[in-house]
Amino acid sequence: MQTYSDTPRTPALVLPAGACDSHVHVFGPRARFPYASAGKSTPAEAPKEKLFALHRRMGIERCVIVQSTVHGLDNRVVEDAIDAGGGRYLGIALVPPDVSDAELLRLAERGFRGVRFNFMRHLSGGADVTDILALTPRLAAVGMHLQVHFESVLMHSVGQALRASQVPVVIDHMGRIDAMLGAGHPDFRALMALLEHPRMHVKVSGIDRIDSSRHAGSGYPDGVAMARLLVERFPERCVWGLDWPHPNHTHIPDDGELIDALAQIAPDAAHLKSLLVDNPQSLYGFK
């Protein structure tokens, strides 16, 4: 099943030089990189060539590719894309909590800047936060950070526990809060409080995921409002990504529309540059 559009609109917003898409995936080709499991549905191939072409069209110069559960713990598909990216593409790996120090060092040397763990009920292999925290000193030793994906209700438990991390923590997709519930909801307030901690960062990706009543063409106003609040309050802690090819979604977003939404999320040049250039450079260390 294809989860992305081959013909997204060309965005009106011109992105700053060095703009970074900090959250995408690559799938396949399956002949070289087999899928880990069939899952509920089998996503269509979304290889690096299509990703690179999308970025050229959209004016995106740098990117962080996040290993997906589609390929499980076999990170070769991301390694291959990093190799082809000419230094402009880096990665986030999936690893078991007991991954060896040698493998962490190898991944770091191959262009991976962090490891990701899922705490989502719809994804298999959920992590235990105690085991993840025990890994963080070893991540620090190789200069990697921690990326986490969890449901908003876990902001009050898993999120709080992650304050003990010894490396930076990046929260995916605004903690999967329900934007329709507004900024006063306890989950969003907990996210805002968590970001007061100096090691916490957030991806203001997923306006199309947290705005559950919307569809492509709607502009995702509730999701945009939440993202803008985060960028305003924590301008140095936010990064952004398209989340292409939009797996496990309710609809197929338009990538051009998601980019144009940045004009509202970061409505002046300084905030836009921080979000797309300065913060990714600080967090991921592009050379």
PDB file of C-alpha atoms in Angstrom:
ATOM      1  CA  MET A   1       0.000   0.000   0.000  1.00  0.00           C
ATOM      2  CA  GLN A   2       1.399   3.379  -1.012  1.00  0.00           C
ATOM      3  CA  THR A   3       1.264   5.958   1.779  1.00  0.00           C
ATOM      4  CA  TYR A   4       2.742   8.965  -0.044  1.00  0.00           C
ATOM      5  CA  SER A   5       1.890  11.119  -3.037  1.00  0.00           C
ATOM      6  CA  ASP A   6       4.003  10.982  -6.173  1.00  0.00           C
ATOM      7  CA  THR A   7       2.724  14.426  -7.155  1.00  0.00           C
ATOM      8  CA  PRO A   8       2.796  16.747  -4.125  1.00  0.00           C
ATOM      9  CA  ARG A   9       2.218  20.401  -4.821  1.00  0.00           C
ATOM     10  CA  THR A  10       5.174  22.745  -5.114  1.00  0.00           C
ATOM     11  CA  PRO A  11       5.259  24.810  -1.917  1.00  0.00           C
ATOM     12  CA  ALA A  12       5.030  28.585  -2.021  1.00  0.00           C
ATOM     13  CA  LEU A  13       7.406  28.908   0.935  1.00  0.00           C
ATOM     14  CA  VAL A  14      11.075  29.247   0.012  1.00  0.00           C
ATOM     15  CA  LEU A  15      13.167  27.421   2.600  1.00  0.00           C
ATOM     16  CA  PRO A  16      16.427  28.869   3.960  1.00  0.00           C
ATOM     17  CA  ALA A  17      19.762  27.575   2.706  1.00  0.00           C
ATOM     18  CA  GLY A  18      20.765  24.408   4.530  1.00  0.00           C
ATOM     19  CA  ALA A  19      17.170  23.509   5.473  1.00  0.00           C
ATOM     20  CA  CYS A  20      16.953  20.107   7.162  1.00  0.00           C
ATOM     21  CA  ASP A  21      14.156  17.559   7.125  1.00  0.00           C
ATOM     22  CA  SER A  22      14.798  15.839  10.453  1.00  0.00           C
ATOM     23  CA  HIS A  23      12.362  12.945  10.170  1.00  0.00           C
ATOM     24  CA  VAL A  24      11.824  10.641   7.193  1.00  0.00           C
ATOM     25  CA  HIS A  25      12.056   6.919   6.495  1.00  0.00           C
ATOM     26  CA  VAL A  26      13.163   4.816   3.534  1.00  0.00           C
ATOM     27  CA  PHE A  27      11.563   1.489   2.573  1.00  0.00           C
ATOM     28  CA  GLY A  28      13.307  -0.923   0.271  1.00  0.00           C
ATOM     29  CA  PRO A  29      13.836  -1.839  -2.438  1.00  0.00           C
ATOM     30  CA  ARG A  30      12.792  -5.135  -0.928  1.00  0.00           C
ATOM     31  CA  ALA A  31      15.053  -7.146  -3.220  1.00  0.00           C
ATOM     32  CA  ARG A  32      18.051  -5.564  -1.449  1.00  0.00           C
ATOM     33  CA  PHE A  33      16.533  -4.715   1.919  1.00  0.00           C
ATOM     34  CA  PRO A  34      13.796  -7.170   2.922  1.00  0.00           C
ATOM     35  CA  TYR A  35      10.992  -6.037   5.186  1.00  0.00           C
ATOM     36  CA  ALA A  36      11.223  -7.343   8.730  1.00  0.00           C
ATOM     37  CA  SER A  37       7.610  -8.521   8.877  1.00  0.00           C
ATOM     38  CA  ALA A  38       4.353  -8.208   6.987  1.00  0.00           C
ATOM     39  CA  GLY A  39       2.541  -6.275   9.749  1.00  0.00           C
ATOM     40  CA  LYS A  40      -1.070  -5.171   9.370  1.00  0.00           C
ATOM     41  CA  SER A  41      -0.384  -3.883   5.864  1.00  0.00           C
ATOM     42  CA  THR A  42       2.672  -3.914   3.655  1.00  0.00           C
ATOM     43  CA  PRO A  43       3.842  -0.417   2.735  1.00  0.00           C
ATOM     44  CA  ALA A  44       4.914   0.285  -0.809  1.00  0.00           C
ATOM     45  CA  GLU A  45       8.592   0.727  -1.484  1.00  0.00           C
ATOM     46  CA  ALA A  46       9.826   4.242  -0.750  1.00  0.00           C
ATOM     47  CA  PRO A  47      13.500   4.078  -1.715  1.00  0.00           C
ATOM     48  CA  LYS A  48      16.183   6.697  -1.299  1.00  0.00           C
ATOM     49  CA  GLU A  49      15.937   7.824  -4.913  1.00  0.00           C
ATOM     50  CA  LYS A  50      12.351   8.987  -4.418  1.00  0.00           C
ATOM     51  CA  LEU A  51      13.286  10.707  -1.169  1.00  0.00           C
ATOM     52  CA  PHE A  52      16.216  12.530  -2.763  1.00  0.00           C
ATOM     53  CA  ALA A  53      14.016  13.665  -5.661  1.00  0.00           C
ATOM     54  CA  LEU A  54      11.358  14.963  -3.259  1.00  0.00           C
ATOM     55  CA  HIS A  55      13.941  16.954  -1.330  1.00  0.00           C
ATOM     56  CA  ARG A  56      15.382  18.493  -4.479  1.00  0.00           C
ATOM     57  CA  ARG A  57      11.918  19.598  -5.521  1.00  0.00           C
ATOM     58  CA  MET A  58      11.084  21.033  -2.101  1.00  0.00           C
ATOM     59  CA  GLY A  59      14.369  22.883  -1.521  1.00  0.00           C
ATOM     60  CA  ILE A  60      15.517  20.647   1.341  1.00  0.00           C
ATOM     61  CA  GLU A  61      19.309  20.289   1.468  1.00  0.00           C
ATOM     62  CA  ARG A  62      19.907  18.089   4.528  1.00  0.00           C
ATOM     63  CA  CYS A  63      18.047  15.243   6.173  1.00  0.00           C
ATOM     64  CA  VAL A  64      17.959  12.752   9.025  1.00  0.00           C
ATOM     65  CA  ILE A  65      16.600   9.325   8.051  1.00  0.00           C
ATOM     66  CA  VAL A  66      14.986   7.378  10.876  1.00  0.00           C
ATOM     67  CA  GLN A  67      15.156   3.589  10.743  1.00  0.00           C
ATOM     68  CA  SER A  68      11.639   2.151  10.620  1.00  0.00           C
ATOM     69  CA  THR A  69      10.104  -0.954  12.153  1.00  0.00           C
ATOM     70  CA  VAL A  70       9.361  -1.921   8.539  1.00  0.00           C
ATOM     71  CA  HIS A  71      13.017  -2.994   8.370  1.00  0.00           C
ATOM     72  CA  GLY A  72      13.365  -3.804  12.064  1.00  0.00           C
ATOM     73  CA  LEU A  73      16.845  -3.794  13.569  1.00  0.00           C
ATOM     74  CA  ASP A  74      18.572  -4.203  10.191  1.00  0.00           C
ATOM     75  CA  ASN A  75      19.804  -0.640   9.662  1.00  0.00           C
ATOM     76  CA  ARG A  76      21.437  -1.317   6.286  1.00  0.00           C
ATOM     77  CA  VAL A  77      18.701   0.492   4.338  1.00  0.00           C
ATOM     78  CA  VAL A  78      19.522   3.735   6.160  1.00  0.00           C
ATOM     79  CA  GLU A  79      23.264   3.133   5.914  1.00  0.00           C
ATOM     80  CA  ASP A  80      22.876   2.803   2.158  1.00  0.00           C
ATOM     81  CA  ALA A  81      21.003   6.109   1.938  1.00  0.00           C
ATOM     82  CA  ILE A  82      23.590   7.857   4.110  1.00  0.00           C
ATOM     83  CA  ASP A  83      26.337   6.592   1.797  1.00  0.00           C
ATOM     84  CA  ALA A  84      24.510   7.998  -1.233  1.00  0.00           C
ATOM     85  CA  GLY A  85      23.701  11.321   0.427  1.00  0.00           C
ATOM     86  CA  GLY A  86      27.067  13.004   0.035  1.00  0.00           C
ATOM     87  CA  GLY A  87      27.300  14.039   3.682  1.00  0.00           C
ATOM     88  CA  ARG A  88      23.882  15.709   3.630  1.00  0.00           C
ATOM     89  CA  TYR A  89      22.002  12.695   5.014  1.00  0.00           C
ATOM     90  CA  LEU A  90      22.454  11.253   8.511  1.00  0.00           C
ATOM     91  CA  GLY A  91      20.584   8.555  10.410  1.00  0.00           C
ATOM     92  CA  ILE A  92      18.807   7.394  13.542  1.00  0.00           C
ATOM     93  CA  ALA A  93      19.096   3.660  14.220  1.00  0.00           C
ATOM     94  CA  LEU A  94      16.888   1.028  15.786  1.00  0.00           C
ATOM     95  CA  VAL A  95      18.816  -1.168  18.219  1.00  0.00           C
ATOM     96  CA  PRO A  96      18.023  -3.477  21.139  1.00  0.00           C
ATOM     97  CA  PRO A  97      18.652  -1.980  24.587  1.00  0.00           C
ATOM     98  CA  ASP A  98      21.541  -4.416  25.094  1.00  0.00           C
ATOM     99  CA  VAL A  99      23.289  -3.393  21.865  1.00  0.00           C
ATOM    100  CA  SER A 100      27.054  -3.785  22.129  1.00  0.00           C
ATOM    101  CA  ASP A 101      29.419  -0.856  22.534  1.00  0.00           C
ATOM    102  CA  ALA A 102      31.181  -1.975  19.352  1.00  0.00           C
ATOM    103  CA  GLU A 103      27.964  -1.744  17.343  1.00  0.00           C
ATOM    104  CA  LEU A 104      27.129   1.685  18.759  1.00  0.00           C
ATOM    105  CA  LEU A 105      30.568   2.918  17.758  1.00  0.00           C
ATOM    106  CA  ARG A 106      30.195   1.404  14.287  1.00  0.00           C
ATOM    107  CA  LEU A 107      26.827   3.113  13.805  1.00  0.00           C
ATOM    108  CA  ALA A 108      28.208   6.449  14.997  1.00  0.00           C
ATOM    109  CA  GLU A 109      31.078   6.187  12.541  1.00  0.00           C
ATOM    110  CA  ARG A 110      28.615   5.330   9.743  1.00  0.00           C
ATOM    111  CA  GLY A 111      26.645   8.545  10.227  1.00  0.00           C
ATOM    112  CA  PHE A 112      24.031   7.631  12.817  1.00  0.00           C
ATOM    113  CA  ARG A 113      23.489  10.370  15.375  1.00  0.00           C
ATOM    114  CA  GLY A 114      21.077   8.618  17.715  1.00  0.00           C
ATOM    115  CA  VAL A 115      18.930   5.587  18.438  1.00  0.00           C
ATOM    116  CA  ARG A 116      15.152   5.442  18.566  1.00  0.00           C
ATOM    117  CA  PHE A 117      12.801   3.515  20.818  1.00  0.00           C
ATOM    118  CA  ASN A 118       9.045   3.112  20.454  1.00  0.00           C
ATOM    119  CA  PHE A 119       6.527   3.115  23.275  1.00  0.00           C
ATOM    120  CA  MET A 120       3.508   2.911  20.941  1.00  0.00           C
ATOM    121  CA  ARG A 121       0.831   0.274  21.404  1.00  0.00           C
ATOM    122  CA  HIS A 122       0.342  -0.173  17.647  1.00  0.00           C
ATOM    123  CA  LEU A 123       4.044  -0.984  17.128  1.00  0.00           C
ATOM    124  CA  SER A 124       5.628  -4.217  18.276  1.00  0.00           C
ATOM    125  CA  GLY A 125       8.731  -4.451  20.431  1.00  0.00           C
ATOM    126  CA  GLY A 126       7.875  -1.690  22.871  1.00  0.00           C
ATOM    127  CA  ALA A 127      10.729  -0.540  25.050  1.00  0.00           C
ATOM    128  CA  ASP A 128      11.146  -0.467  28.835  1.00  0.00           C
ATOM    129  CA  VAL A 129      12.220   2.981  29.949  1.00  0.00           C
ATOM    130  CA  THR A 130      14.482   1.623  32.711  1.00  0.00           C
ATOM    131  CA  ASP A 131      16.482  -0.357  30.156  1.00  0.00           C
ATOM    132  CA  ILE A 132      16.682   2.671  27.866  1.00  0.00           C
ATOM    133  CA  LEU A 133      17.982   4.936  30.619  1.00  0.00           C
ATOM    134  CA  ALA A 134      20.663   2.371  31.423  1.00  0.00           C
ATOM    135  CA  LEU A 135      21.805   2.627  27.791  1.00  0.00           C
ATOM    136  CA  THR A 136      22.246   6.406  27.803  1.00  0.00           C
ATOM    137  CA  PRO A 137      25.759   6.515  29.358  1.00  0.00           C
ATOM    138  CA  ARG A 138      26.926   4.262  26.535  1.00  0.00           C
ATOM    139  CA  LEU A 139      25.243   6.524  23.984  1.00  0.00           C
ATOM    140  CA  ALA A 140      27.060   9.479  25.523  1.00  0.00           C
ATOM    141  CA  ALA A 141      30.377   7.705  25.057  1.00  0.00           C
ATOM    142  CA  VAL A 142      29.930   7.621  21.268  1.00  0.00           C
ATOM    143  CA  GLY A 143      28.227  11.010  20.907  1.00  0.00           C
ATOM    144  CA  MET A 144      24.735   9.720  20.156  1.00  0.00           C
ATOM    145  CA  HIS A 145      21.388  10.863  21.508  1.00  0.00           C
ATOM    146  CA  LEU A 146      18.054   9.241  22.307  1.00  0.00           C
ATOM    147  CA  GLN A 147      14.910   9.583  20.190  1.00  0.00           C
ATOM    148  CA  VAL A 148      11.566   8.411  21.571  1.00  0.00           C
ATOM    149  CA  HIS A 149       8.106   7.871  20.140  1.00  0.00           C
ATOM    150  CA  PHE A 150       5.275   7.546  22.633  1.00  0.00           C
ATOM    151  CA  GLU A 151       1.591   8.201  23.095  1.00  0.00           C
ATOM    152  CA  SER A 152       0.676  11.414  24.827  1.00  0.00           C
ATOM    153  CA  VAL A 153      -0.613   9.754  27.983  1.00  0.00           C
ATOM    154  CA  LEU A 154       2.927   8.482  28.590  1.00  0.00           C
ATOM    155  CA  MET A 155       4.156  12.079  28.882  1.00  0.00           C
ATOM    156  CA  HIS A 156       3.346  11.783  32.585  1.00  0.00           C
ATOM    157  CA  SER A 157       5.323   8.562  33.180  1.00  0.00           C
ATOM    158  CA  VAL A 158       7.829   7.698  30.449  1.00  0.00           C
ATOM    159  CA  GLY A 159       8.391  11.377  29.697  1.00  0.00           C
ATOM    160  CA  GLN A 160       9.143  12.203  33.306  1.00  0.00           C
ATOM    161  CA  ALA A 161      11.501   9.238  33.657  1.00  0.00           C
ATOM    162  CA  LEU A 162      13.480  10.389  30.611  1.00  0.00           C
ATOM    163  CA  ARG A 163      14.629  13.458  32.512  1.00  0.00           C
ATOM    164  CA  ALA A 164      17.289  11.144  33.967  1.00  0.00           C
ATOM    165  CA  SER A 165      18.813  10.534  30.530  1.00  0.00           C
ATOM    166  CA  GLN A 166      22.515  11.314  30.252  1.00  0.00           C
ATOM    167  CA  VAL A 167      22.156  12.348  26.597  1.00  0.00           C
ATOM    168  CA  PRO A 168      19.765  14.676  24.740  1.00  0.00           C
ATOM    169  CA  VAL A 169      16.263  13.280  24.240  1.00  0.00           C
ATOM    170  CA  VAL A 170      14.221  14.043  21.111  1.00  0.00           C
ATOM    171  CA  ILE A 171      10.449  13.519  21.385  1.00  0.00           C
ATOM    172  CA  ASP A 172       8.821  12.530  18.103  1.00  0.00           C
ATOM    173  CA  HIS A 173       5.754  14.187  16.607  1.00  0.00           C
ATOM    174  CA  MET A 174       5.012  16.523  19.524  1.00  0.00           C
ATOM    175  CA  GLY A 175       4.462  13.553  21.811  1.00  0.00           C
ATOM    176  CA  ARG A 176       1.425  12.492  19.736  1.00  0.00           C
ATOM    177  CA  ILE A 177      -0.784  14.907  21.667  1.00  0.00           C
ATOM    178  CA  ASP A 178      -4.359  15.367  20.473  1.00  0.00           C
ATOM    179  CA  ALA A 179      -4.289  18.886  19.058  1.00  0.00           C
ATOM    180  CA  MET A 180      -8.078  19.060  19.046  1.00  0.00           C
ATOM    181  CA  LEU A 181      -8.013  19.105  22.867  1.00  0.00           C
ATOM    182  CA  GLY A 182      -6.111  22.401  22.888  1.00  0.00           C
ATOM    183  CA  ALA A 183      -3.139  23.812  24.739  1.00  0.00           C
ATOM    184  CA  GLY A 184      -4.836  23.481  28.120  1.00  0.00           C
ATOM    185  CA  HIS A 185      -4.965  19.691  28.039  1.00  0.00           C
ATOM    186  CA  PRO A 186      -2.799  17.998  30.713  1.00  0.00           C
ATOM    187  CA  ASP A 187      -0.790  16.054  28.111  1.00  0.00           C
ATOM    188  CA  PHE A 188       0.263  19.214  26.273  1.00  0.00           C
ATOM    189  CA  ARG A 189       0.995  21.022  29.530  1.00  0.00           C
ATOM    190  CA  ALA A 190       3.181  18.070  30.552  1.00  0.00           C
ATOM    191  CA  LEU A 191       5.062  18.298  27.255  1.00  0.00           C
ATOM    192  CA  MET A 192       5.669  22.008  27.782  1.00  0.00           C
ATOM    193  CA  ALA A 193       6.918  21.358  31.313  1.00  0.00           C
ATOM    194  CA  LEU A 194       9.171  18.543  30.116  1.00  0.00           C
ATOM    195  CA  LEU A 195      10.806  20.832  27.559  1.00  0.00           C
ATOM    196  CA  GLU A 196      11.965  23.094  30.367  1.00  0.00           C
ATOM    197  CA  HIS A 197      14.565  20.398  31.028  1.00  0.00           C
ATOM    198  CA  PRO A 198      17.810  21.324  29.231  1.00  0.00           C
ATOM    199  CA  ARG A 199      18.277  17.953  27.508  1.00  0.00           C
ATOM    200  CA  MET A 200      14.779  17.720  26.026  1.00  0.00           C
ATOM    201  CA  HIS A 201      13.961  18.468  22.373  1.00  0.00           C
ATOM    202  CA  VAL A 202      10.829  17.981  20.291  1.00  0.00           C
ATOM    203  CA  LYS A 203      10.018  17.382  16.643  1.00  0.00           C
ATOM    204  CA  VAL A 204       7.217  19.671  15.516  1.00  0.00           C
ATOM    205  CA  SER A 205       6.479  17.127  12.820  1.00  0.00           C
ATOM    206  CA  GLY A 206       3.139  15.388  12.499  1.00  0.00           C
ATOM    207  CA  ILE A 207       0.679  18.291  12.352  1.00  0.00           C
ATOM    208  CA  ASP A 208      -1.257  15.922  10.077  1.00  0.00           C
ATOM    209  CA  ARG A 209      -1.138  13.129  12.674  1.00  0.00           C
ATOM    210  CA  ILE A 210      -2.140  14.985  15.822  1.00  0.00           C
ATOM    211  CA  ASP A 211      -4.944  16.925  14.060  1.00  0.00           C
ATOM    212  CA  SER A 212      -7.120  13.845  13.767  1.00  0.00           C
ATOM    213  CA  SER A 213     -10.240  15.437  12.241  1.00  0.00           C
ATOM    214  CA  ARG A 214      -8.399  16.891   9.246  1.00  0.00           C
ATOM    215  CA  HIS A 215      -7.372  15.743   5.800  1.00  0.00           C
ATOM    216  CA  ALA A 216      -5.021  16.796   3.016  1.00  0.00           C
ATOM    217  CA  GLY A 217      -5.932  20.291   1.902  1.00  0.00           C
ATOM    218  CA  SER A 218      -7.269  21.349   5.307  1.00  0.00           C
ATOM    219  CA  GLY A 219      -4.094  23.119   6.470  1.00  0.00           C
ATOM    220  CA  TYR A 220      -4.252  21.187   9.784  1.00  0.00           C
ATOM    221  CA  PRO A 221      -4.962  24.324  11.840  1.00  0.00           C
ATOM    222  CA  ASP A 222      -5.068  22.598  15.238  1.00  0.00           C
ATOM    223  CA  GLY A 223      -1.770  20.833  14.619  1.00  0.00           C
ATOM    224  CA  VAL A 224      -0.206  24.054  13.366  1.00  0.00           C
ATOM    225  CA  ALA A 225      -1.357  25.902  16.491  1.00  0.00           C
ATOM    226  CA  MET A 226       0.348  23.365  18.781  1.00  0.00           C
ATOM    227  CA  ALA A 227       3.559  23.416  16.744  1.00  0.00           C
ATOM    228  CA  ARG A 228       3.650  27.208  16.744  1.00  0.00           C
ATOM    229  CA  LEU A 229       3.269  27.343  20.519  1.00  0.00           C
ATOM    230  CA  LEU A 230       6.230  24.997  20.912  1.00  0.00           C
ATOM    231  CA  VAL A 231       8.410  26.971  18.501  1.00  0.00           C
ATOM    232  CA  GLU A 232       7.530  30.239  20.213  1.00  0.00           C
ATOM    233  CA  ARG A 233       8.210  28.923  23.709  1.00  0.00           C
ATOM    234  CA  PHE A 234      11.241  26.740  22.921  1.00  0.00           C
ATOM    235  CA  PRO A 235      12.840  28.155  19.762  1.00  0.00           C
ATOM    236  CA  GLU A 236      16.145  26.345  20.373  1.00  0.00           C
ATOM    237  CA  ARG A 237      14.635  22.939  21.234  1.00  0.00           C
ATOM    238  CA  CYS A 238      12.544  22.276  18.116  1.00  0.00           C
ATOM    239  CA  VAL A 239      13.339  20.517  14.863  1.00  0.00           C
ATOM    240  CA  TRP A 240      10.973  19.606  12.033  1.00  0.00           C
ATOM    241  CA  GLY A 241      10.394  16.825   9.519  1.00  0.00           C
ATOM    242  CA  LEU A 242       7.981  15.729   6.807  1.00  0.00           C
ATOM    243  CA  ASP A 243       7.646  12.164   8.158  1.00  0.00           C
ATOM    244  CA  TRP A 244       7.708  10.900   4.555  1.00  0.00           C
ATOM    245  CA  PRO A 245       6.499   8.368   3.402  1.00  0.00           C
ATOM    246  CA  HIS A 246       3.848   8.796   6.116  1.00  0.00           C
ATOM    247  CA  PRO A 247       3.467   5.189   7.363  1.00  0.00           C
ATOM    248  CA  ASN A 248       0.614   4.015   9.597  1.00  0.00           C
ATOM    249  CA  HIS A 249      -1.498   7.054   8.702  1.00  0.00           C
ATOM    250  CA  THR A 250      -5.188   7.814   8.264  1.00  0.00           C
ATOM    251  CA  HIS A 251      -4.658   9.521   4.890  1.00  0.00           C
ATOM    252  CA  ILE A 252      -1.985  10.568   2.409  1.00  0.00           C
ATOM    253  CA  PRO A 253      -0.714  14.069   3.266  1.00  0.00           C
ATOM    254  CA  ASP A 254       0.573  16.504   0.664  1.00  0.00           C
ATOM    255  CA  ASP A 255       4.243  17.222   1.366  1.00  0.00           C
ATOM    256  CA  GLY A 256       4.024  20.661  -0.250  1.00  0.00           C
ATOM    257  CA  GLU A 257       1.180  21.550   2.093  1.00  0.00           C
ATOM    258  CA  LEU A 258       3.210  20.409   5.109  1.00  0.00           C
ATOM    259  CA  ILE A 259       6.089  22.660   4.050  1.00  0.00           C
ATOM    260  CA  ASP A 260       3.810  25.650   3.476  1.00  0.00           C
ATOM    261  CA  ALA A 261       2.477  25.169   7.027  1.00  0.00           C
ATOM    262  CA  LEU A 262       5.926  26.219   8.253  1.00  0.00           C
ATOM    263  CA  ALA A 263       5.013  29.801   7.340  1.00  0.00           C
ATOM    264  CA  GLN A 264       2.581  29.687  10.268  1.00  0.00           C
ATOM    265  CA  ILE A 265       4.570  27.439  12.587  1.00  0.00           C
ATOM    266  CA  ALA A 266       7.698  29.622  12.357  1.00  0.00           C
ATOM    267  CA  PRO A 267       6.304  32.890  10.960  1.00  0.00           C
ATOM    268  CA  ASP A 268       9.504  34.943  10.789  1.00  0.00           C
ATOM    269  CA  ALA A 269      12.916  34.357   9.243  1.00  0.00           C
ATOM    270  CA  ALA A 270      14.740  33.973  12.558  1.00  0.00           C
ATOM    271  CA  HIS A 271      12.435  31.253  13.900  1.00  0.00           C
ATOM    272  CA  LEU A 272      12.396  29.451  10.550  1.00  0.00           C
ATOM    273  CA  LYS A 273      16.189  29.411  10.369  1.00  0.00           C
ATOM    274  CA  SER A 274      16.463  28.130  13.936  1.00  0.00           C
ATOM    275  CA  LEU A 275      13.946  25.372  13.243  1.00  0.00           C
ATOM    276  CA  LEU A 276      15.336  24.210   9.908  1.00  0.00           C
ATOM    277  CA  VAL A 277      19.041  25.078  10.001  1.00  0.00           C
ATOM    278  CA  ASP A 278      20.576  26.011  13.357  1.00  0.00           C
ATOM    279  CA  ASN A 279      18.839  23.512  15.642  1.00  0.00           C
ATOM    280  CA  PRO A 280      19.416  20.502  13.356  1.00  0.00           C
ATOM    281  CA  GLN A 281      23.054  21.496  12.985  1.00  0.00           C
ATOM    282  CA  SER A 282      23.470  21.671  16.755  1.00  0.00           C
ATOM    283  CA  LEU A 283      21.633  18.399  17.398  1.00  0.00           C
ATOM    284  CA  TYR A 284      22.902  16.250  14.522  1.00  0.00           C
ATOM    285  CA  GLY A 285      26.295  17.769  13.724  1.00  0.00           C
ATOM    286  CA  PHE A 286      26.325  17.853   9.940  1.00  0.00           C
ATOM    287  CA  LYS A 287      29.895  18.233   8.693  1.00  0.00           C
TER     288      LYS A 287
END
